[in-house]
């Protein structure tokens, strides 16, 4: 069931909320049980058979966690073995559905083997759910989870606002909230939730979806091997970047808003990533809960293990400006590349995602290296940041847009076609209609390599306007977290000490003016409900 | 100078080297958000450098949950005694 569908908005959500508040007034436990059951129904809606997959996996994980809890302090060795078994189980579960086909295909390509590929249907949200389950087991081993019941665990895994595409949450940040939740209607929570949800819905349906219709034919052409002119290629790259930006940002706002109806605050996931002034900064703003997971459970343990080995061998460790090349390569570049490779593979089983992950890994390494080299000739960090921020922003933006092509293109060769178009390999082009009106000038343009294109003048104008307006929104407007900051829209969000003028003007308050504004946004969103369009991140 | 003060001075120097910023001063109450550039990526390198400096090993679970610099200073003490 999509958040942006009639059955969800006018059937499922009102019924679940009414039941939750009504039960909460009598008994909190019933309300939470109701929420867990509703979440299971939400999951089953799409393909009921998936419940038969997710339910046993929840039970097995719960059993493993209980076993770890029992061995706990007395036999840490046993706990570790159960943990490893649990991680392997969860990874195999994910691997079977997500990667088996890709692996078979890759082996067939490479060695001419004849593995028969059957198209398994990927259970919705499995990548997100798997990460969350692994994190839970690791947290048990680390002693970060004190007590839990099957209902607690089931609710943690299934909580429908963040079930399909995150934010990826930790048990220790969710369960205390569920335990403390009043499970009753709260006017402030409802107002904040409604605002977040309405803005998210509008972002998805009004801002992101039209771009999808705009860029789809362009990637179709690239896949078919049709060369793209400079303008077309840039429309494809910028258009998709903004599409996924508003799609994911909209999804995240809706997830935060839905959780808030139940009195629950989800962690930050999206914080104006296109405003980033470095690639490191970008990853601290885009899909924050994934970066947090990858650093805590993959990057940090890997770096720690590698450096301890180096220390044992008596080699110097990474120490910033005193670092030598080998320490940089082993302790920073290697874990970064591996982590981003895993991130790429996690997003999808395909060469484009692997390449996308590696590309971001390389960009992060360059960023880290620059951070080390720069102070040697420009020691004043504050001044450097002030002066060079615009250049940092531009480089980051272009890198992100270039890499995003891999996220959308169906094959690597299609992505290369778009990239070649972006650097002008296939020349520039103007719409046929514009060309026809230019007369003699057109001949001169042809001599310069500018030729008439299939795109209509209307399409060009529409694309330019849409991309321009959305860029301005993404780069200049305060985001929803900033607008709602005094009401903690996401866990740990605090109001800025000295907000800029626009942010002060657009700071949300429970007032009549905002009620009318948000109602208009919600109405515009609901009126745009039409053909169902999935969230891009639901495919992962 | 007390043990704690001495460790804070050493930790400050380590972070200055790591981030290439000599204006950094750490106190027991400093959290990562207070220091520009001290993000989740450079955090682990700081921990590694501290381990190397004091010849100690933190538990990875603790590393993820140090609330502030004071907790790291305290953990150096416990790890050294272990």
Coordinates of N, CA and C in Angstrom, one line a residue, chain A residues 2-5 8-10 13 160-161 189-205 249-261 480 484 518 521-522 525-526 529 535:
Chain A
X2 N 0.7 2.1 -1.0 CA 1.6 3.3 -1.1 C 1.0 4.4 -0.2
X3 N 1.9 5.2 0.4 CA 1.5 6.3 1.2 C 0.6 7.3 0.3
X4 N 1.0 7.3 -1.0 CA 0.3 8.3 -1.9 C -0.8 7.5 -2.6
X5 N -1.7 6.8 -1.9 CA -2.8 6.1 -2.6 C -4.1 6.4 -1.8
X8 N -4.8 4.0 1.2 CA -4.0 4.3 2.4 C -4.5 5.5 3.1
X9 N -4.7 6.6 2.3 CA -5.0 7.9 2.9 C -6.4 7.9 3.5
X10 N -7.4 7.3 2.8 CA -8.8 7.4 3.3 C -9.3 6.1 3.9
X13 N -5.1 4.5 7.0 CA -4.6 5.4 8.0 C -5.6 5.9 9.0
X160 N 5.0 0.5 10.5 CA 4.8 0.7 9.1 C 5.3 2.1 8.6
X161 N 5.3 3.2 9.3 CA 5.8 4.4 8.7 C 7.2 4.3 8.1
X189 N 1.3 16.9 18.2 CA 1.9 15.8 17.4 C 1.1 15.7 16.1
X190 N -0.2 15.8 16.2 CA -1.1 15.6 15.0 C -0.8 16.8 14.0
X191 N -0.6 18.0 14.6 CA -0.4 19.2 13.7 C 1.0 19.0 13.0
X192 N 2.0 18.7 13.8 CA 3.4 18.5 13.2 C 3.4 17.4 12.2
X193 N 2.7 16.3 12.6 CA 2.6 15.1 11.7 C 2.0 15.5 10.4
X194 N 0.8 16.2 10.5 CA 0.1 16.5 9.3 C 0.9 17.5 8.4
X195 N 1.6 18.4 9.0 CA 2.4 19.3 8.2 C 3.5 18.6 7.5
X196 N 4.2 17.7 8.2 CA 5.3 16.9 7.5 C 4.7 16.1 6.4
X197 N 3.6 15.4 6.7 CA 3.0 14.5 5.7 C 2.6 15.2 4.5
X198 N 1.9 16.3 4.7 CA 1.3 17.1 3.6 C 2.4 17.6 2.7
X199 N 3.5 18.2 3.3 CA 4.6 18.7 2.5 C 5.3 17.6 1.7
X200 N 5.4 16.4 2.4 CA 6.0 15.3 1.8 C 5.2 14.8 0.6
X201 N 3.9 14.7 0.7 CA 3.0 14.3 -0.3 C 3.1 15.2 -1.5
X202 N 3.2 16.5 -1.3 CA 3.2 17.5 -2.4 C 4.6 17.4 -3.1
X203 N 5.7 17.2 -2.3 CA 7.0 17.0 -2.9 C 7.0 15.9 -3.9
X204 N 6.4 14.8 -3.4 CA 6.4 13.5 -4.2 C 5.6 13.7 -5.5
X205 N 4.3 14.2 -5.3 CA 3.4 14.1 -6.4 C 3.5 15.4 -7.3
X249 N 13.1 12.9 -0.4 CA 12.9 13.9 0.6 C 11.4 13.8 1.0
X250 N 10.5 13.7 0.0 CA 9.1 13.6 0.2 C 8.7 12.4 1.0
X251 N 9.3 11.2 0.6 CA 9.1 10.0 1.3 C 9.5 10.2 2.8
X252 N 10.7 10.7 3.0 CA 11.2 10.9 4.4 C 10.3 11.8 5.2
X253 N 9.8 12.9 4.6 CA 8.9 13.8 5.4 C 7.6 13.0 5.7
X254 N 7.1 12.2 4.8 CA 5.9 11.5 5.0 C 6.1 10.4 6.1
X255 N 7.2 9.7 6.1 CA 7.5 8.7 7.1 C 7.6 9.4 8.5
X256 N 8.3 10.5 8.6 CA 8.4 11.3 9.8 C 7.1 11.7 10.3
X257 N 6.2 12.2 9.4 CA 4.9 12.7 9.7 C 4.0 11.6 10.2
X258 N 4.0 10.4 9.5 CA 3.2 9.3 9.9 C 3.6 8.8 11.3
X259 N 4.9 8.7 11.6 CA 5.3 8.2 12.9 C 4.9 9.2 14.0
X260 N 4.9 10.5 13.6 CA 4.5 11.5 14.6 C 3.1 11.4 15.1
X261 N 2.2 10.9 14.1 CA 0.8 10.7 14.5 C 0.7 9.7 15.7
X480 N 12.2 21.1 5.7 CA 11.1 20.9 6.6 C 11.6 20.8 8.1
X484 N 10.4 23.3 11.0 CA 9.6 22.8 12.2 C 10.5 22.6 13.4
X518 N -0.9 24.9 5.0 CA -0.7 23.4 5.0 C -1.9 22.8 4.4
X521 N -1.5 23.0 0.7 CA -0.5 22.1 0.2 C -1.1 20.6 0.2
X522 N -1.8 20.3 1.3 CA -2.4 18.9 1.4 C -3.4 18.7 0.2
X525 N -1.8 18.2 -3.0 CA -1.2 16.9 -3.1 C -2.3 15.9 -3.4
X526 N -3.4 16.0 -2.6 CA -4.5 15.0 -2.8 C -5.1 15.1 -4.2
X529 N -3.2 13.1 -6.7 CA -3.2 11.7 -6.6 C -3.9 11.1 -7.8
X535 N 7.6 5.0 -4.7 CA 8.8 5.8 -4.3 C 10.0 5.1 -4.9

